[in-house]
Coordinates of C-alpha atoms in Angstrom, one line a residue:
Chain A
M1135 CA 0.0 0.0 0.0
N1136 CA 1.3 3.3 -1.0
I1137 CA -0.3 6.7 -0.7
E1138 CA 1.2 9.9 -2.1
K1139 CA -0.1 13.4 -2.7
E1140 CA 0.6 15.4 -5.7
Q1141 CA 0.0 19.1 -5.2
I1142 CA -1.2 20.7 -8.4
D1143 CA -1.7 24.2 -7.0
D1144 CA -2.8 25.8 -3.7
L1145 CA -6.3 24.6 -4.1
N1146 CA -6.1 21.3 -6.0
A1147 CA -4.3 18.1 -5.2
V1148 CA -4.3 14.5 -6.5
V1149 CA -3.9 11.6 -4.1
H1150 CA -2.6 8.4 -5.6
I1151 CA -3.3 5.2 -3.8
S1152 CA -1.8 2.0 -5.0
I1153 CA -2.9 -1.3 -3.6
E1154 CA -0.9 -4.5 -3.7
K1155 CA -2.2 -8.0 -3.6
D1156 CA -1.1 -8.5 0.0
D1157 CA -3.3 -5.6 1.1
Y1158 CA -6.6 -7.0 -0.1
E1159 CA -6.0 -10.8 -0.3
P1160 CA -6.6 -11.6 3.4
R1161 CA -9.7 -9.5 3.5
V1162 CA -11.2 -11.1 0.4
E1163 CA -10.4 -14.5 1.7
K1164 CA -12.1 -13.7 5.0
V1165 CA -15.3 -12.5 3.3
L1166 CA -15.4 -15.5 1.0
K1167 CA -15.0 -17.8 4.0
D1168 CA -18.0 -16.1 5.5
Y1169 CA -19.9 -16.4 2.3
R1170 CA -19.2 -20.1 2.2
K1171 CA -20.9 -20.7 5.4
K1172 CA -24.0 -19.0 4.4
V1173 CA -24.4 -19.7 0.7
N1174 CA -27.3 -22.0 -0.2
M1175 CA -27.0 -24.0 -3.4
P1176 CA -28.9 -26.9 -4.8
G1177 CA -26.9 -30.1 -4.6
F1178 CA -25.0 -29.0 -1.5
R1179 CA -25.8 -28.9 2.1
P1180 CA -25.4 -25.4 3.6
G1181 CA -21.7 -24.8 4.4
K1182 CA -20.5 -27.7 2.2
V1183 CA -20.1 -25.8 -1.0
P1184 CA -16.5 -26.1 -2.3
A1185 CA -14.5 -22.9 -1.7
S1186 CA -13.4 -22.8 -5.3
L1187 CA -17.1 -22.7 -6.4
V1188 CA -17.9 -19.9 -4.1
K1189 CA -14.9 -18.0 -5.3
K1190 CA -15.9 -18.4 -8.9
M1191 CA -19.4 -17.2 -8.1
Y1192 CA -18.7 -14.3 -5.8
G1193 CA -15.0 -13.7 -6.0
K1194 CA -15.0 -10.7 -8.3
A1195 CA -17.8 -8.9 -6.6
V1196 CA -16.1 -9.4 -3.2
L1197 CA -12.8 -8.3 -4.6
V1198 CA -14.3 -5.0 -6.0
D1199 CA -16.2 -4.4 -2.8
E1200 CA -13.1 -5.0 -0.6
I1201 CA -10.9 -2.8 -2.7
N1202 CA -13.5 -0.1 -2.6
K1203 CA -13.6 -0.2 1.1
L1204 CA -9.9 -0.3 1.4
V1205 CA -9.5 2.7 -0.8
S1206 CA -12.1 4.8 0.9
E1207 CA -10.8 3.8 4.4
N1208 CA -7.3 4.7 3.5
L1209 CA -8.2 7.9 1.8
S1210 CA -10.2 9.2 4.7
Q1211 CA -7.5 8.1 7.1
Y1212 CA -4.9 9.8 5.0
I1213 CA -6.9 13.0 4.9
S1214 CA -7.5 13.0 8.6
E1215 CA -3.9 12.1 9.5
N1216 CA -2.5 14.8 7.3
K1217 CA -5.2 17.2 8.5
L1218 CA -6.1 18.1 4.9
D1219 CA -8.9 20.6 4.9
I1220 CA -10.9 19.5 1.9
L1221 CA -14.0 21.0 0.2
G1222 CA -16.7 18.7 -0.9
E1223 CA -15.6 15.1 -1.2
P1224 CA -12.7 13.5 -3.0
L1225 CA -13.6 12.7 -6.6
P1226 CA -12.1 10.0 -8.8
S1227 CA -9.5 11.7 -10.9
E1228 CA -10.1 12.3 -14.6
K1229 CA -6.7 10.8 -15.3
Q1230 CA -7.7 7.6 -13.6
Q1231 CA -6.7 4.6 -15.7
T1232 CA -9.4 2.0 -16.2
I1233 CA -9.1 -0.9 -13.9
D1234 CA -9.3 -4.5 -14.9
F1235 CA -10.4 -6.5 -11.9
D1236 CA -10.1 -9.8 -13.7
Q1237 CA -6.5 -9.5 -14.6
D1238 CA -4.7 -7.0 -12.4
E1239 CA -3.3 -7.9 -9.1
Q1240 CA -2.1 -4.4 -8.3
F1241 CA -4.5 -1.5 -8.4
K1242 CA -3.8 2.2 -8.7
F1243 CA -6.4 4.8 -7.8
S1244 CA -6.2 8.6 -8.1
F1245 CA -8.5 11.1 -6.4
D1246 CA -8.9 14.8 -7.0
L1247 CA -9.2 16.9 -3.9
G1248 CA -10.4 20.4 -3.6
L1249 CA -8.4 22.0 -0.8
S1250 CA -9.9 24.6 1.4
P1251 CA -7.9 27.8 1.1
E1252 CA -6.0 29.2 4.1
V1253 CA -7.8 32.1 5.5
E1254 CA -7.0 34.5 8.2
V1255 CA -9.9 36.3 9.8
K1256 CA -8.8 39.0 12.1
L1257 CA -11.2 41.3 13.8
T1258 CA -10.1 44.3 15.7
K1259 CA -11.8 47.1 17.4
R1260 CA -10.8 49.3 14.5
E1261 CA -13.5 47.7 12.4
K1262 CA -16.8 49.3 12.6
L1263 CA -20.2 47.7 12.1
P1264 CA -23.5 49.5 12.4
Y1265 CA -26.2 48.1 14.6
Y1266 CA -29.5 49.6 13.8
D1267 CA -31.7 50.1 16.8
I1268 CA -35.2 50.5 15.6
Q1269 CA -37.1 53.1 17.6
V1270 CA -40.6 52.4 18.7
S1271 CA -42.7 55.4 17.7
D1272 CA -46.0 56.2 19.3
D1273 CA -47.8 55.4 16.1
M1274 CA -46.3 52.0 16.0
L1275 CA -47.2 51.4 19.6
E1276 CA -50.8 52.5 19.1
G1277 CA -51.0 50.2 16.0
Q1278 CA -49.5 47.3 17.9
K1279 CA -51.9 47.8 20.8
K1280 CA -54.8 47.8 18.4
N1281 CA -53.4 44.7 16.8
V1282 CA -53.1 42.9 20.0
T1283 CA -56.6 43.8 21.3
S1284 CA -58.5 43.6 18.0
R1285 CA -58.8 39.8 18.3
F1286 CA -60.8 40.3 21.5
G1287 CA -63.1 43.0 20.1
T1288 CA -66.9 42.5 19.8
T1289 CA -69.5 43.5 17.3
E1290 CA -72.6 45.2 18.7
P1291 CA -75.9 45.7 17.0
R1292 CA -76.9 49.3 16.1
E1293 CA -80.1 50.9 15.2
E1294 CA -78.8 53.3 12.7
A1295 CA -75.8 52.8 10.3
N1296 CA -72.8 55.1 10.5
E1297 CA -69.7 55.0 8.4
K1298 CA -68.0 52.1 10.2
C1299 CA -71.0 49.8 10.5
M1300 CA -71.4 46.5 8.7
L1301 CA -74.7 46.1 7.0
K1302 CA -76.3 42.8 6.4
G1303 CA -79.1 42.3 4.0
D1304 CA -80.5 41.1 0.7
F1305 CA -79.8 42.4 -2.8
V1306 CA -82.5 42.3 -5.5
Q1307 CA -82.1 43.5 -9.0
L1308 CA -84.4 46.2 -10.3
D1309 CA -85.5 47.0 -13.8
Q1310 CA -85.6 50.5 -15.3
N1311 CA -88.9 51.3 -13.7
G1312 CA -87.7 50.4 -10.2
E1313 CA -89.7 47.1 -10.1
E1314 CA -88.1 43.9 -9.0
I1315 CA -87.0 41.6 -11.7
E1316 CA -88.4 38.2 -10.9
D1317 CA -85.6 36.1 -12.2
G1318 CA -83.0 38.7 -11.8
I1319 CA -79.9 38.5 -9.6
K1320 CA -80.7 38.0 -5.9
A1321 CA -78.2 37.7 -3.1
E1322 CA -79.2 37.0 0.5
D1323 CA -77.3 37.9 3.6
A1324 CA -74.7 40.0 1.8
V1325 CA -72.5 42.1 4.1
M1326 CA -71.3 45.5 3.1
S1327 CA -69.9 48.6 4.8
A1328 CA -70.1 52.2 3.9
T1329 CA -66.3 52.5 4.0
I1330 CA -65.9 50.4 0.9
I1331 CA -68.3 52.5 -1.2
K1332 CA -66.3 54.8 -3.4
D1333 CA -69.0 57.1 -4.6
E1334 CA -70.1 59.9 -2.2
D1335 CA -73.7 60.0 -3.3
E1336 CA -74.2 56.3 -2.9
K1337 CA -72.4 56.4 0.4
K1338 CA -74.8 59.0 1.8
K1339 CA -77.7 56.6 1.0
V1340 CA -76.2 54.0 3.2
I1341 CA -75.2 56.1 6.1
G1342 CA -78.1 56.7 8.4
A1343 CA -80.0 53.6 7.2
K1344 CA -82.1 51.7 9.8
V1345 CA -82.9 48.1 10.1
G1346 CA -85.8 47.3 7.7
D1347 CA -85.0 50.2 5.4
E1348 CA -84.8 49.6 1.6
I1349 CA -82.0 51.3 -0.2
V1350 CA -81.6 51.6 -3.9
I1351 CA -78.0 51.6 -5.0
E1352 CA -76.2 51.3 -8.3
P1353 CA -73.4 48.8 -7.8
K1354 CA -71.5 49.9 -10.8
K1355 CA -71.2 53.4 -9.4
A1356 CA -70.7 52.4 -5.8
F1357 CA -68.1 49.7 -6.3
P1358 CA -65.9 50.3 -9.3
N1359 CA -64.1 47.1 -8.4
E1360 CA -65.6 44.0 -10.0
T1361 CA -64.3 41.8 -7.2
E1362 CA -66.4 43.6 -4.7
I1363 CA -69.5 43.3 -6.8
S1364 CA -69.0 39.7 -7.4
Y1365 CA -68.5 39.1 -3.7
L1366 CA -71.5 41.1 -2.7
L1367 CA -73.9 39.7 -5.3
K1368 CA -72.4 36.3 -5.2
I1369 CA -71.9 36.1 -8.9
S1370 CA -68.8 35.4 -11.0
K1371 CA -66.4 38.2 -11.9
E1372 CA -67.2 38.1 -15.6
D1373 CA -70.9 38.5 -14.7
A1374 CA -70.1 41.3 -12.3
A1375 CA -68.4 43.3 -15.1
Q1376 CA -71.7 43.1 -17.1
I1377 CA -73.9 44.3 -14.2
D1378 CA -75.8 47.5 -14.9
G1379 CA -78.7 49.3 -13.4
Q1380 CA -80.0 49.5 -9.9
F1381 CA -80.3 47.1 -7.0
K1382 CA -82.5 47.2 -3.9
F1383 CA -80.8 46.5 -0.6
T1384 CA -83.0 45.5 2.3
V1385 CA -81.2 46.1 5.5
K1386 CA -81.7 43.2 8.0
E1387 CA -79.0 43.8 10.5
I1388 CA -76.6 46.6 11.4
N1389 CA -73.5 45.8 13.4
E1390 CA -70.6 47.9 14.6
Y1391 CA -67.2 46.6 15.6
V1392 CA -66.2 47.9 19.0
D1393 CA -62.8 48.0 20.4
P1394 CA -62.6 46.0 23.5
E1395 CA -62.5 47.8 26.8
L1396 CA -59.0 47.8 28.4
N1397 CA -59.7 45.9 31.6
Q1398 CA -58.3 43.2 33.7
D1399 CA -60.2 40.5 31.8
L1400 CA -58.6 41.6 28.5
F1401 CA -55.1 41.8 30.0
D1402 CA -55.5 38.3 31.4
K1403 CA -56.5 37.0 28.0
I1404 CA -53.6 38.6 26.2
F1405 CA -50.9 38.1 28.8
P1406 CA -50.3 35.5 31.4
P1407 CA -53.0 36.1 34.1
G1408 CA -51.8 38.5 36.8
S1409 CA -48.8 39.9 35.1
V1410 CA -50.5 43.0 33.8
T1411 CA -52.9 44.9 36.1
N1412 CA -53.4 48.4 34.6
E1413 CA -53.2 50.3 31.4
E1414 CA -49.7 51.6 31.9
E1415 CA -48.4 48.1 32.5
F1416 CA -50.3 46.9 29.5
T1417 CA -48.7 49.6 27.3
A1418 CA -45.3 48.8 28.7
Q1419 CA -45.7 45.1 28.1
V1420 CA -46.9 45.7 24.5
K1421 CA -43.9 48.0 23.9
E1422 CA -41.5 45.4 25.3
D1423 CA -42.9 42.7 23.1
L1424 CA -42.7 45.0 20.1
E1425 CA -39.1 45.9 21.0
N1426 CA -38.2 42.3 21.3
A1427 CA -39.6 41.6 17.8
L1428 CA -37.8 44.6 16.4
K1429 CA -34.6 43.5 18.1
M1430 CA -34.7 40.3 16.2
E1431 CA -34.9 42.2 13.0
S1432 CA -32.0 44.4 14.1
E1433 CA -30.0 41.3 14.8
Y1434 CA -30.8 39.9 11.4
K1435 CA -29.7 43.0 9.7
F1436 CA -26.5 43.0 11.8
S1437 CA -25.8 39.5 10.8
I1438 CA -26.2 40.4 7.1
D1439 CA -23.9 43.4 7.5
A1440 CA -21.4 41.4 9.4
K1441 CA -21.4 38.7 6.8
E1442 CA -20.9 41.2 4.1
K1443 CA -18.1 42.9 5.9
L1444 CA -16.3 39.7 6.6
M1445 CA -16.7 38.4 3.1
G1446 CA -15.4 41.7 1.7
K1447 CA -12.5 41.7 4.0
V1448 CA -11.2 38.2 3.3
D1449 CA -10.4 37.3 -0.2
I1450 CA -10.9 33.6 -0.8
K1451 CA -10.0 31.6 -3.8
L1452 CA -11.8 28.4 -4.4
P1453 CA -11.2 25.5 -6.8
E1454 CA -14.2 26.3 -8.9
A1455 CA -13.7 23.7 -11.6
F1456 CA -13.4 21.0 -9.0
L1457 CA -16.5 22.2 -7.1
K1458 CA -18.5 22.2 -10.3
R1459 CA -17.6 18.7 -10.9
W1460 CA -18.4 17.8 -7.4
I1461 CA -21.8 19.4 -7.5
K1462 CA -22.6 17.6 -10.7
A1463 CA -21.4 14.3 -9.3
T1464 CA -23.4 14.5 -6.1
N1465 CA -26.6 15.5 -7.8
Q1466 CA -26.3 12.9 -10.5
N1467 CA -27.6 10.0 -8.5
K1468 CA -30.9 11.7 -7.5
E1469 CA -33.8 10.4 -9.5
E1470 CA -34.5 12.1 -12.7
Q1471 CA -33.2 15.3 -11.4
D1472 CA -30.8 16.2 -14.2
F1473 CA -28.5 19.0 -13.4
T1474 CA -27.5 20.7 -16.6
D1475 CA -24.3 22.6 -16.9
E1476 CA -26.3 25.7 -17.4
Q1477 CA -28.0 25.3 -14.1
I1478 CA -24.8 24.7 -12.3
E1479 CA -23.4 27.8 -14.0
N1480 CA -26.3 29.8 -12.7
E1481 CA -26.2 28.4 -9.2
M1482 CA -22.4 28.6 -8.9
P1483 CA -22.0 32.2 -7.7
R1484 CA -24.5 31.8 -4.9
F1485 CA -23.0 28.5 -3.9
L1486 CA -19.5 29.9 -3.8
E1487 CA -20.7 32.8 -1.7
D1488 CA -22.2 30.4 0.8
L1489 CA -19.1 28.3 0.8
K1490 CA -17.0 31.3 1.4
W1491 CA -19.0 32.3 4.3
Q1492 CA -18.9 28.8 5.7
I1493 CA -15.1 28.8 5.5
I1494 CA -14.9 32.1 7.2
R1495 CA -17.2 31.0 9.9
N1496 CA -15.4 27.8 10.5
Q1497 CA -12.2 29.7 10.7
L1498 CA -13.7 32.0 13.3
I1499 CA -14.9 29.0 15.2
T1500 CA -11.6 27.2 15.3
D1501 CA -9.5 30.3 15.8
N1502 CA -11.6 31.4 18.8
E1503 CA -12.6 28.0 20.1
L1504 CA -16.2 28.7 20.0
K1505 CA -18.2 25.8 21.1
I1506 CA -21.9 24.9 21.3
E1507 CA -23.3 22.6 23.8
Q1508 CA -26.6 20.8 24.1
Q1509 CA -27.9 23.7 26.2
D1510 CA -27.2 26.2 23.4
V1511 CA -29.0 24.1 20.9
M1512 CA -32.0 23.8 23.3
D1513 CA -32.1 27.5 23.8
F1514 CA -32.1 28.2 20.1
A1515 CA -34.8 25.7 19.6
K1516 CA -36.8 27.4 22.2
K1517 CA -36.3 30.7 20.6
S1518 CA -37.4 29.5 17.2
A1519 CA -40.4 27.7 18.8
R1520 CA -41.4 31.0 20.4
M1521 CA -41.1 32.7 17.1
Q1522 CA -43.3 30.1 15.5
F1523 CA -45.9 30.6 18.1
M1524 CA -45.7 34.3 17.8
Q1525 CA -46.5 34.0 14.1
Y1526 CA -49.8 32.5 15.2
G1527 CA -50.4 35.3 17.6
L1528 CA -49.6 33.3 20.7
N1529 CA -47.4 35.6 22.7
N1530 CA -47.7 34.1 26.1
V1531 CA -46.8 30.4 25.7
P1532 CA -45.7 29.0 29.0
D1533 CA -42.1 28.1 29.3
E1534 CA -42.6 24.4 30.0
H1535 CA -44.8 24.2 26.9
L1536 CA -42.0 25.7 24.8
E1537 CA -39.5 23.4 26.3
S1538 CA -41.5 20.3 25.4
Y1539 CA -42.1 21.6 21.9
A1540 CA -38.5 22.4 21.4
A1541 CA -37.5 19.0 22.7
D1542 CA -39.9 17.5 20.1
M1543 CA -38.3 19.5 17.4
L1544 CA -34.9 18.3 18.4
K1545 CA -35.9 14.7 18.0
N1546 CA -35.9 15.2 14.3
E1547 CA -32.4 14.8 13.1
D1548 CA -32.7 17.4 10.3
Q1549 CA -34.2 19.9 12.6
Q1550 CA -31.6 19.2 15.2
R1551 CA -28.9 19.9 12.6
S1552 CA -30.4 23.2 11.5
M1553 CA -30.9 24.2 15.1
A1554 CA -27.3 23.5 15.9
E1555 CA -26.4 25.5 12.8
G1556 CA -28.5 28.3 14.0
A1557 CA -27.0 28.2 17.5
I1558 CA -23.5 28.3 16.2
N1559 CA -24.4 31.2 14.0
D1560 CA -25.7 33.0 16.9
K1561 CA -22.4 32.3 18.8
V1562 CA -20.4 33.6 15.9
M1563 CA -22.4 36.7 15.7
D1564 CA -22.0 37.3 19.4
F1565 CA -18.3 36.9 19.0
V1566 CA -18.2 39.3 16.1
K1567 CA -20.1 41.8 18.1
E1568 CA -17.5 41.5 20.8
A1569 CA -14.6 41.7 18.5
V1570 CA -15.5 44.7 16.4
K1571 CA -16.6 48.1 17.3
V1572 CA -20.4 48.2 17.1
E1573 CA -21.9 51.5 16.3
T1574 CA -25.4 51.7 17.4
K1575 CA -27.6 53.9 15.2
E1576 CA -31.1 54.7 16.1
V1577 CA -33.4 54.5 13.2
S1578 CA -37.2 54.5 12.6
R1579 CA -39.0 51.6 11.2
D1580 CA -39.3 53.2 7.7
E1581 CA -35.6 54.0 7.6
F1582 CA -34.8 50.5 8.5
N1583 CA -37.0 49.0 5.8
K1584 CA -35.4 51.3 3.3
L1585 CA -32.0 49.9 4.3
F1586 CA -33.2 46.5 3.3
E1587 CA -34.5 47.7 0.0
D1588 CA -31.2 49.5 -0.7
N1589 CA -29.5 46.2 0.0
K1590 CA -31.7 44.4 -2.5
K1591 CA -31.0 46.9 -5.2
K1592 CA -27.3 46.3 -4.8
Chain B
M83 CA -26.1 -33.7 -31.5
E84 CA -24.5 -32.1 -28.4
V85 CA -23.3 -35.0 -26.3
I86 CA -22.6 -33.3 -23.1
I87 CA -25.6 -31.3 -21.8
K88 CA -24.2 -30.1 -18.5
P89 CA -21.8 -31.3 -15.7
I90 CA -23.4 -32.4 -12.5
V91 CA -22.3 -30.1 -9.7
T92 CA -23.3 -31.5 -6.3
E93 CA -21.7 -32.4 -3.1
R94 CA -21.6 -36.0 -3.9
M95 CA -20.1 -35.5 -7.3
T96 CA -17.4 -33.3 -5.8
W97 CA -16.6 -36.0 -3.3
L98 CA -16.4 -38.6 -6.2
G99 CA -14.1 -36.4 -8.1
D100 CA -11.8 -35.8 -5.1
T101 CA -11.5 -39.5 -4.1
L102 CA -11.9 -41.6 -7.2
N103 CA -11.2 -39.1 -10.0
R104 CA -14.7 -39.6 -11.4
Y105 CA -16.9 -36.8 -12.9
G106 CA -20.5 -36.8 -13.7
F107 CA -22.4 -35.3 -16.7
I108 CA -25.9 -35.2 -17.9
V109 CA -25.6 -36.4 -21.5
D110 CA -27.8 -36.8 -24.5
K111 CA -29.9 -40.0 -24.1
R112 CA -28.9 -41.2 -27.6
A113 CA -25.1 -40.9 -27.0
N114 CA -23.2 -44.1 -26.3
K115 CA -20.2 -44.6 -24.1
I116 CA -17.7 -44.2 -27.0
E117 CA -19.2 -40.9 -28.0
I118 CA -19.2 -39.7 -24.4
K119 CA -15.6 -40.6 -24.0
K120 CA -14.6 -38.7 -27.1
A121 CA -16.7 -35.7 -26.2
V122 CA -15.2 -35.4 -22.7
E123 CA -11.7 -35.9 -24.0
D124 CA -12.2 -33.2 -26.6
M125 CA -13.8 -30.7 -24.3
Y126 CA -11.5 -30.9 -21.2
S127 CA -8.4 -32.4 -22.9
V128 CA -8.1 -35.3 -20.5
S129 CA -7.9 -39.0 -21.1
V130 CA -10.9 -41.1 -20.1
T131 CA -10.3 -44.7 -18.8
S132 CA -13.9 -45.7 -18.4
V133 CA -17.5 -44.5 -18.8
N134 CA -20.5 -45.7 -16.9
T135 CA -24.0 -44.6 -17.9
I136 CA -27.3 -44.6 -16.2
V137 CA -30.6 -43.9 -17.8
Y138 CA -33.1 -42.3 -15.4
A139 CA -36.8 -42.6 -16.2
G140 CA -38.9 -39.5 -16.0
K141 CA -41.0 -39.3 -12.9
E142 CA -44.7 -39.5 -13.1
K143 CA -46.2 -36.2 -11.9
V144 CA -49.8 -35.7 -10.8
R145 CA -51.2 -32.3 -10.0
Y146 CA -54.6 -31.9 -8.4
T147 CA -56.1 -28.6 -9.6
K148 CA -59.5 -27.0 -9.5
G149 CA -60.0 -27.9 -13.2
G150 CA -59.3 -31.6 -12.5
I151 CA -56.3 -33.9 -12.2
I152 CA -53.3 -33.1 -14.5
N153 CA -51.1 -36.1 -15.3
G154 CA -47.6 -35.8 -16.7
R155 CA -44.1 -37.0 -16.7
T156 CA -40.7 -35.3 -16.3
N157 CA -38.2 -35.9 -19.0
S158 CA -36.0 -39.0 -18.8
F159 CA -32.3 -38.4 -19.0
K160 CA -28.9 -40.1 -19.2
K161 CA -26.1 -39.6 -16.6
A162 CA -22.6 -40.6 -17.4
I163 CA -20.0 -41.1 -14.7
V164 CA -16.6 -40.7 -16.3
T165 CA -13.4 -42.1 -14.7
L166 CA -10.2 -40.2 -15.8
A167 CA -6.7 -41.5 -16.1
E168 CA -4.6 -40.9 -13.0
G169 CA -3.2 -37.4 -12.9
D170 CA -5.9 -35.9 -15.1
K171 CA -8.4 -33.5 -13.5
I172 CA -11.4 -31.5 -14.5
D173 CA -12.1 -28.2 -12.6
F174 CA -15.6 -27.2 -13.4
F175 CA -15.3 -23.9 -11.5
S176 CA -12.1 -22.4 -13.0
N177 CA -13.3 -21.7 -16.5
I178 CA -16.5 -19.9 -17.3

């Protein structure tokens, strides 16, 4: 057995492995012996099949198998022993001679390796990174408060309609003389509101209407949008475009949406019971939640900025040709998913960016001995679980509930990997924040959103 | 007419070959001992000292099915046990 490395350039190397008969012979023999005990053949009792027969039948397959194993074992051992930092996986070299398993007794394999470039990531206090602290404006706070409470609002019946009321009633189509058309369009229990009526004259007809009133309106004038007509009259959009003339609307019910009263009952519904007792506390709590949510966005922006900064700072060269081959090779086996060269060409820049970031990150991790532990992963899982619940509007999920949910998530191996990934990302970001000078800038929400748009334009 | 149809590869035949230098073949039923001797000598380039033949009758087979009883026979065949001269050997497994 002989392994040697041939360095082509900084990023590419070829490893030659030559295997002698002595290396594989005993292993093949051993496997064949095992086979002999198990093989079942007519004319022979189990275990009594002559060795030569077994060898003839399975010898070649076993030989190929064993050599394969031997090669991959030695290759990975060689890589780990020499601490080669490789990208992707070793690929059979293009210069590989064909192997004749029938004749040859000595085999020679060559593998191409893509080597990870040496990078040095140094962070000093001289580097500056902006951290955008989004300010909570009064408008935002009001809006959020409304948002939080709106789910607990009630609708109350009203005698007379005002602008905000929802009117429920039946539509009947009228002819030119104002008589009902018998087989015209009829819609029962349609709900409309004065706010969606565009025409002022039509709007006036609705405002002030009482239960039992009959209003004549012209849908075409009142609702220039076909979608609204089709929804109100329960007809298709194409039909709605054709609608002309007047309709009679018989008011059956008038409801108004009322904001809920800010009282202990409501506080207990929104937040864990007992934690909020008066309006100031409620406002403070809403503000805190909002700030937390915004903080996550700030962190996100910071991580993007930091990534950009680091990538810009460190120039990394990658063995592109090798990586292209590798991507193609790894994707080939998947069913029917043919990766064309063109696709790879398109994906390449993004893939390279990702890879670069990974290299930088790994370098940061090894240089600074960042470590994650089970607890970190758990914390991150809890954090993302909380975020998931918040998306559904559940802000006050109890801790033990979160914990069990997070533990559930971690049972899935894929999830666990992504959680670990996230946790280590957080760690790296924390480290970056420590290492560089962070400039905190206070911005409003709009300014912050604009930053993102600017980024996209780039 | 192909004289040799196939060699018999079983535990017993292997033992026979190891101890008495005898090898078994399924042969065409019409072939006689002289033809068999020649065929084996040509095919494996060995010298044959004696040939013993056995004709096996086909077995009567009865199958009871839903549609009635099906009667039939398996084919009859001739086995030849060939003794080789001392020093000669046939290895069925080495060549393909």
